[in-house]
Coordinates of C-alpha atoms and ligand atoms in Angstrom, one line a residue:
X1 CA 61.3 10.3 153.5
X2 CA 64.3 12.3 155.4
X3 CA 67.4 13.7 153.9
X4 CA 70.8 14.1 154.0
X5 CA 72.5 16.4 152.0
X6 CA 76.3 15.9 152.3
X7 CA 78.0 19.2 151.4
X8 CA 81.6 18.5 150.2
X9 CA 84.1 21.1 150.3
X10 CA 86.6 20.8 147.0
X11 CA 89.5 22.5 146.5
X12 CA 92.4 20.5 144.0
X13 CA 91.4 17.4 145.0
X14 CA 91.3 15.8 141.4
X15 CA 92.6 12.4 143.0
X16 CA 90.0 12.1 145.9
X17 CA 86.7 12.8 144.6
X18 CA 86.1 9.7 142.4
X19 CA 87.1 7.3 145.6
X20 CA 85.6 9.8 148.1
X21 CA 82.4 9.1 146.0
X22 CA 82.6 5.5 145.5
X23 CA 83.0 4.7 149.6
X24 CA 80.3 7.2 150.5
X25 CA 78.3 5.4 148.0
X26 CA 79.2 1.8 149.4
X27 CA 78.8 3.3 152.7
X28 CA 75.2 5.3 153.1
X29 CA 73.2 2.5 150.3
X30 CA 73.1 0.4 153.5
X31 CA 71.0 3.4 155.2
X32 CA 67.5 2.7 155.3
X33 CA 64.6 5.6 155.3
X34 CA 66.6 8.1 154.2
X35 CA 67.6 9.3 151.3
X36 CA 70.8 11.6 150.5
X37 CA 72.1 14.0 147.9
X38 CA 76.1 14.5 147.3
X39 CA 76.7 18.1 147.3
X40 CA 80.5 18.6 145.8
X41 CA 80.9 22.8 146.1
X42 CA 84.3 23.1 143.4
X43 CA 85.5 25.9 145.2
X44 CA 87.5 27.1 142.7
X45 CA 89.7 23.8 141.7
X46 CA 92.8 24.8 139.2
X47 CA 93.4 21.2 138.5
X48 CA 90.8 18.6 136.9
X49 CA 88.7 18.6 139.9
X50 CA 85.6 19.8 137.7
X51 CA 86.1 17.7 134.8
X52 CA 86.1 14.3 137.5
X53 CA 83.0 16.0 139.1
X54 CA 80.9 16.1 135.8
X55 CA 82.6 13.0 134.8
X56 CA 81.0 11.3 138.7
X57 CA 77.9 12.8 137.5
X58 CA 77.1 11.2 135.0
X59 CA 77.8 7.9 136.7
X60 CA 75.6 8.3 139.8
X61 CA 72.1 9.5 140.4
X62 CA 72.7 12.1 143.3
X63 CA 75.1 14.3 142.6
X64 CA 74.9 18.2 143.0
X65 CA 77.7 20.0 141.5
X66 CA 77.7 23.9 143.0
X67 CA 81.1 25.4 140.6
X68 CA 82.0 28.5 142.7
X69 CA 83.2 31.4 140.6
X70 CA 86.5 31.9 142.3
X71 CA 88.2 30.6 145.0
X72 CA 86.8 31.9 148.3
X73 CA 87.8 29.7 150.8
X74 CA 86.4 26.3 152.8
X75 CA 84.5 27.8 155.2
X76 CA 82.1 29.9 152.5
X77 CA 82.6 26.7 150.3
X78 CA 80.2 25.1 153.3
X79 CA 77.9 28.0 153.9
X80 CA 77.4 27.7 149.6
X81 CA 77.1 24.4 150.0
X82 CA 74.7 24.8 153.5
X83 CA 72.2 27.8 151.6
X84 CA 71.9 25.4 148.7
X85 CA 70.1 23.0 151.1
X86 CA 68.0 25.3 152.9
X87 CA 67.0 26.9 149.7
X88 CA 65.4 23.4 148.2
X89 CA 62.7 23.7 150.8
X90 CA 62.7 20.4 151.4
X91 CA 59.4 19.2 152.9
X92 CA 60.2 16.8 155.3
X93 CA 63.0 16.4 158.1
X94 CA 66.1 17.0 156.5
X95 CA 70.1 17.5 157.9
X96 CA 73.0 18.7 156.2
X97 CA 76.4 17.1 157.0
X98 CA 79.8 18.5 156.2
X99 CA 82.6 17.1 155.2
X100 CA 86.1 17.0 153.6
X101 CA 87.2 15.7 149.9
X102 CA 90.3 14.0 150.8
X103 CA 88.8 10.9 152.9
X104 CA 90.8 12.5 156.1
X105 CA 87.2 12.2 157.4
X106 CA 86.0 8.9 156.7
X107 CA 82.9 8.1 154.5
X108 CA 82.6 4.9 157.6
X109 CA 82.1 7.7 160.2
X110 CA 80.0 9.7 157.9
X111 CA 77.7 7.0 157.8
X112 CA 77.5 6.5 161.4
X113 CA 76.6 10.2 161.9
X114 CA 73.8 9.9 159.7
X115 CA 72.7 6.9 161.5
X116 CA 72.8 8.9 164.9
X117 CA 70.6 11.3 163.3
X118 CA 68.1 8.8 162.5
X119 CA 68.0 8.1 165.6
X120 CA 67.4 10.8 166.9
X121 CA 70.2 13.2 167.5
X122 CA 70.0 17.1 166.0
X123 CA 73.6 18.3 166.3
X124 CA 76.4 15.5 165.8
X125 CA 79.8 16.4 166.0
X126 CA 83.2 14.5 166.0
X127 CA 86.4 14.7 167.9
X128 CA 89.5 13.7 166.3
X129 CA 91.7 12.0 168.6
X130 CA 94.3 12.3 165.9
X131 CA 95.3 13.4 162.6
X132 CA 98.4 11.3 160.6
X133 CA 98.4 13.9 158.2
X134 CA 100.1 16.9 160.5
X135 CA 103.2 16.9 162.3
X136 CA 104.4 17.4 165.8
X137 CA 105.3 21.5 164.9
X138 CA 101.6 21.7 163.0
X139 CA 99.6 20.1 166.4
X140 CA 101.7 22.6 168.7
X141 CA 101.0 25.3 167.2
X142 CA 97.3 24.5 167.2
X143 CA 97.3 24.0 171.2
X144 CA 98.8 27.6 171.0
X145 CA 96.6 28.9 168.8
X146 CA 92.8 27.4 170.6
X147 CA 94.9 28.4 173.9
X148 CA 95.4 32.1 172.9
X149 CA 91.8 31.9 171.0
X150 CA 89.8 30.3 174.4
X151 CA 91.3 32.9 176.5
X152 CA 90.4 35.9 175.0
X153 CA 87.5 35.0 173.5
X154 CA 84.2 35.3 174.6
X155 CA 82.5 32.3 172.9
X156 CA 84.3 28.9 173.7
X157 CA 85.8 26.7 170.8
X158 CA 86.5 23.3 171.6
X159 CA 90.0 21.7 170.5
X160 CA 90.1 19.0 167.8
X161 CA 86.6 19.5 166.6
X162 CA 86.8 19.9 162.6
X163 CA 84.4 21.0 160.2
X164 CA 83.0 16.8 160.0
X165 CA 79.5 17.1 161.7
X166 CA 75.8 16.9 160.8
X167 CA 73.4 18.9 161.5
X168 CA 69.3 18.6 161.4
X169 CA 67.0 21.4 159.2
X170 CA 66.7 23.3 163.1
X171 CA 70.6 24.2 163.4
X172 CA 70.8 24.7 159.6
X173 CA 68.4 27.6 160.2
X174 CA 70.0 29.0 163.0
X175 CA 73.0 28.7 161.5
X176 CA 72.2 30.2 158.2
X177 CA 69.8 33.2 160.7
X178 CA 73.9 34.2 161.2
X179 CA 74.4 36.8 158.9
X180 CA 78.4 37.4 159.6
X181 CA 80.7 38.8 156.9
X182 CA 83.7 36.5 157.9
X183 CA 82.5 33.4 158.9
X184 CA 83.8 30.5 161.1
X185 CA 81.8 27.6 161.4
X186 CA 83.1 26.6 164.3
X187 CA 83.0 29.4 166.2
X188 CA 79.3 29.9 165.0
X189 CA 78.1 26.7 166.2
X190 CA 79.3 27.4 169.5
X191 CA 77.9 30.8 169.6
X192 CA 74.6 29.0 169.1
X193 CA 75.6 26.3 171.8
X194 CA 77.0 22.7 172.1
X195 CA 74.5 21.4 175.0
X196 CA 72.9 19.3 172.9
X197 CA 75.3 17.8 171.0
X198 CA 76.4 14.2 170.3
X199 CA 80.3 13.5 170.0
X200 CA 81.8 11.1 168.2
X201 CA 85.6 10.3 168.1
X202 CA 87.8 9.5 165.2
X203 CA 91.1 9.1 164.0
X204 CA 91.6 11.4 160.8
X205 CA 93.8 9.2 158.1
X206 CA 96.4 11.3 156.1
X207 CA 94.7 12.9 153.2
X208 CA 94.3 10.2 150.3
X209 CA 95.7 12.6 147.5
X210 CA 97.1 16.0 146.6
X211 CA 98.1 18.5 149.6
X212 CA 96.6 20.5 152.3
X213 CA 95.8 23.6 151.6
X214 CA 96.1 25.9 154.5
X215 CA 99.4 27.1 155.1
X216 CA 100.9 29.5 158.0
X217 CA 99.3 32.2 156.2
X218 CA 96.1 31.0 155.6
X219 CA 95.9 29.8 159.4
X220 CA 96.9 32.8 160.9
X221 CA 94.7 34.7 158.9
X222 CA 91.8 32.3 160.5
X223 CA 93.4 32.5 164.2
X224 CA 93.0 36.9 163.6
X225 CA 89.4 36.3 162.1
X226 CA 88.2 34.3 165.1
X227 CA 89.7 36.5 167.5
X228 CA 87.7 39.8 165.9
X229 CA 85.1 37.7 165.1
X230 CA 84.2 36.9 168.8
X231 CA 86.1 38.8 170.9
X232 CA 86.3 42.7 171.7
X233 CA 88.8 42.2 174.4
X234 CA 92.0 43.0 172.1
X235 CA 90.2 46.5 172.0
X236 CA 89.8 46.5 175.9
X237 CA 93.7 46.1 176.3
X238 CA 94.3 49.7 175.1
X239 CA 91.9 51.2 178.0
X240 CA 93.6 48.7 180.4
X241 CA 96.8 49.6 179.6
X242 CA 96.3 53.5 179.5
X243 CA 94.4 53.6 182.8
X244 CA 97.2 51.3 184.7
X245 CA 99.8 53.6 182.9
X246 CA 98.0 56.4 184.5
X247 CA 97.6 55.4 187.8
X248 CA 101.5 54.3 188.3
X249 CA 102.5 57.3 186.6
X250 CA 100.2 59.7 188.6
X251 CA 101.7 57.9 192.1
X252 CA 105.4 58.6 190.6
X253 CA 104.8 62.5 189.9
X254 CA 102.8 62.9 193.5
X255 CA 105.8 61.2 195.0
X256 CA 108.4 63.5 193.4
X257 CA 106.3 66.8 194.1
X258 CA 106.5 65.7 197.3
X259 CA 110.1 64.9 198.0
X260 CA 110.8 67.9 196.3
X261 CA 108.7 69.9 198.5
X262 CA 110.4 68.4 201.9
X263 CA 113.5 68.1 200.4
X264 CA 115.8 70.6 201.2
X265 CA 117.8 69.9 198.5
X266 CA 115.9 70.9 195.0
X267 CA 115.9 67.6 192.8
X268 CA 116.4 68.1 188.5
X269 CA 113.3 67.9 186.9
X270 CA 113.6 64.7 184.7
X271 CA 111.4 62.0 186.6
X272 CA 109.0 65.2 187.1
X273 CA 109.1 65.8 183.2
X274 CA 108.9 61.9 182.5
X275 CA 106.1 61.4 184.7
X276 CA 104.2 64.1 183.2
X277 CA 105.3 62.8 179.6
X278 CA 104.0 59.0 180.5
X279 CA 101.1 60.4 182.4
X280 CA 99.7 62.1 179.2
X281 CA 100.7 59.2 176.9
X282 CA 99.0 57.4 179.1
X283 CA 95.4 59.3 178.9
X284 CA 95.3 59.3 175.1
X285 CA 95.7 55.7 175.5
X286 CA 93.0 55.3 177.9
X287 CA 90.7 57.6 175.6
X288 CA 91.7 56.0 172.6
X289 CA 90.6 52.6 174.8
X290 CA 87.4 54.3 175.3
X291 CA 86.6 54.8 171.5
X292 CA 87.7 51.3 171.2
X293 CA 84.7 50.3 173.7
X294 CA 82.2 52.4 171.1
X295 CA 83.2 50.0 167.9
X296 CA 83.5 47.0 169.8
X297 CA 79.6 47.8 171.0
X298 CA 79.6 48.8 166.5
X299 CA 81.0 45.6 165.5
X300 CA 78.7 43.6 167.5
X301 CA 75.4 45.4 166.3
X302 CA 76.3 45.5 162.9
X303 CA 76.7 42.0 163.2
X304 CA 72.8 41.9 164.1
X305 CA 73.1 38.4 165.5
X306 CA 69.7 36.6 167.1
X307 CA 69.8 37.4 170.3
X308 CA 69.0 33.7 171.4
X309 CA 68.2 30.6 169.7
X310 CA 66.0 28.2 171.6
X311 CA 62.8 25.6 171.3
X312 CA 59.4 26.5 172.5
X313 CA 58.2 23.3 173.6
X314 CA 54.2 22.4 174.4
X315 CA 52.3 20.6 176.3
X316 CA 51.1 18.1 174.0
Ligands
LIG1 N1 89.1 23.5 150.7 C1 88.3 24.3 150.1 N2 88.7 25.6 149.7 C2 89.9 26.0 150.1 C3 90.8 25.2 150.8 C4 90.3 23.9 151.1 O1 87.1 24.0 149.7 O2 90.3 27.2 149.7 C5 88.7 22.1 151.1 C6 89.6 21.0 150.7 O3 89.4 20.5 149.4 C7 89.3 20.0 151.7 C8 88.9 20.8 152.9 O4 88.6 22.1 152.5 O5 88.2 19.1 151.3 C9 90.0 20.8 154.0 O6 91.2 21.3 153.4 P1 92.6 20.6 153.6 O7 92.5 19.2 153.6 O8 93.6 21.3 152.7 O9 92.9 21.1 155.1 P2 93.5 20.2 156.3 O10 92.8 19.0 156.4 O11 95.0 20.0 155.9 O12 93.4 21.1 157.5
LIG2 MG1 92.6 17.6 154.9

């Protein structure tokens, strides 16, 4: 029989999990041919997050605990929660769906991906067309941010895409073949490519209990790791800058060599001097641009990443 395992991130969400569990429940026993396994990952909870979890466990058949050490964050709370399923070797055909703990993404539309998947999708995805639980400032800021992000990056992220998808055993390996440091799911799954995927919309429900827990500081500290992570354009800035610094400053001092060659009168030497002064400001610039081009071409091979990911398919 197939698989699901539903990896749930958890972070202080003592008031969610036990109604979270009870509607997925509800929700996937009308799935035929497949069975699933609740993955909570307690990334760390301060409040009685764990407690509830045991407490759920001993209630219901299929749930996996994974109680991280420390708090390290959603996005390695997934990949815990992702390596756990790859390393059951599950036999059969088996995907791995993510989701949140405070019912902002519905156990309804969980269900529905799973279904997809059954019949036949490998990569499903889902768009939120809204979410009740940020305001007008919070949504802003996010255009800004996937704005800023899109056009300086090299790999594509699409806008209102969150961490809510399902993925079959094939994308879990490429995914988990991705050996990054900092990781960002969604910037990962694009790297691998979105051709094949299956959207589904939804409108995200203000978070059942408790708070969110990414503040400005927490989300700018993702908007500088997707930048790094898939761009080495901010490096490529210094070389542009030096060169064009170069150039206009190099026009400037020919220009006032020359007018003060076929000027009678002799000029003072400032715009000479400042010339010179930008000109060689410029150059270390431009050679410090150059070294940046080395550890961009560093940071990409250290991050040893498949070169390709792809299907060989057969005549059959
Ligand atoms: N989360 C986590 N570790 C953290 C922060 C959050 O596992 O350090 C979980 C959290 O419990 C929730 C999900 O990640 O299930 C999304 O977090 P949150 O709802 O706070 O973010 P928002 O929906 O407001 O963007
Ligand atoms: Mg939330």
């Amino acid at each position: 029989m197939k698989k699901v395992y539903i990896i749930i991130s958890t972070y202080n969400e003592e008031g969610s999990v036990g109604m979270l569990t009870q509607s997925l429940e509800e929700n996937l026993s009308t799935i035929q041919n497949c069975s699933y396994e609740l993955v909570f990952v307690n990334d760390g909870s301060k409040d009685q997050t764990f407690v509830k979890l045991l407490d759920l466990q001993k209630i219901y058949q299929n749930i996996t605990i994974i109680n991280q050490s420390k708090n390290f964050g959603h996005e390695l709370a997934m990949t815990a929660g992702m390596n756990y399923a790859v390393e059951q070797n599950f036999e059969n055909e088996y995907a791995v769906l993510f989701m949140d703990a405070d019912m902002q993404h519905p156990p309804e539309v969980a269900a529905e991906l799973i279904r997809l998947w059954l019949a036949g999708d490998s990569l499903v995805l889902t768009k939120r067309t809204d979410n009740l639980d940020k305001g007008f400032r919070y949504k802003m800021m996010g255009n800004l941010y996937y704005w800023i992000l899109n056009g300086i990056s090299d790999v594509k992220i699409p806008r209102n895409m969150p961490d809510f998808r399902l993925l079959d055993k094939k994308y879990v390996l490429w995914m988990s073949s991705l050996n990054e440091h900092d990781r960002m799911f969604r910037g990962m799954l694009s790297l691998i490519g979105l051709t094949n995927a299956t959207i589904i919309n939804f409108e995200a429900p203000k978070r059942f209990a408790g708070q969110s827990n990414y503040n400005f500081l927490n989300l700018y500290k993702l908007a500088i790791d997707s930048v790094i992570q898939f761009s080495v354009k901010p490096l490529r800035i210094a070389s542009l800058i030096g060169f064009l610094g170069c150039v206009f400053s190099f026009i400037f001092l020919t220009v006032s060599v020359y007018i003060n060659f076929t000027n009678n009168e002799p000029r003072t030497g400032f715009l000479t001097l400042l010339c010179i002064t930008v000109f060689f400001s410029s150059l270390t610039i431009l050679f410090l641009g150059v070294i940046g081009e080395y550890i961009g071409r560093i940071h990409i091979q250290v991050k040893n990443r498949p070169l390709y990911f792809n299907d060989v398919i057969k005549k059959k």
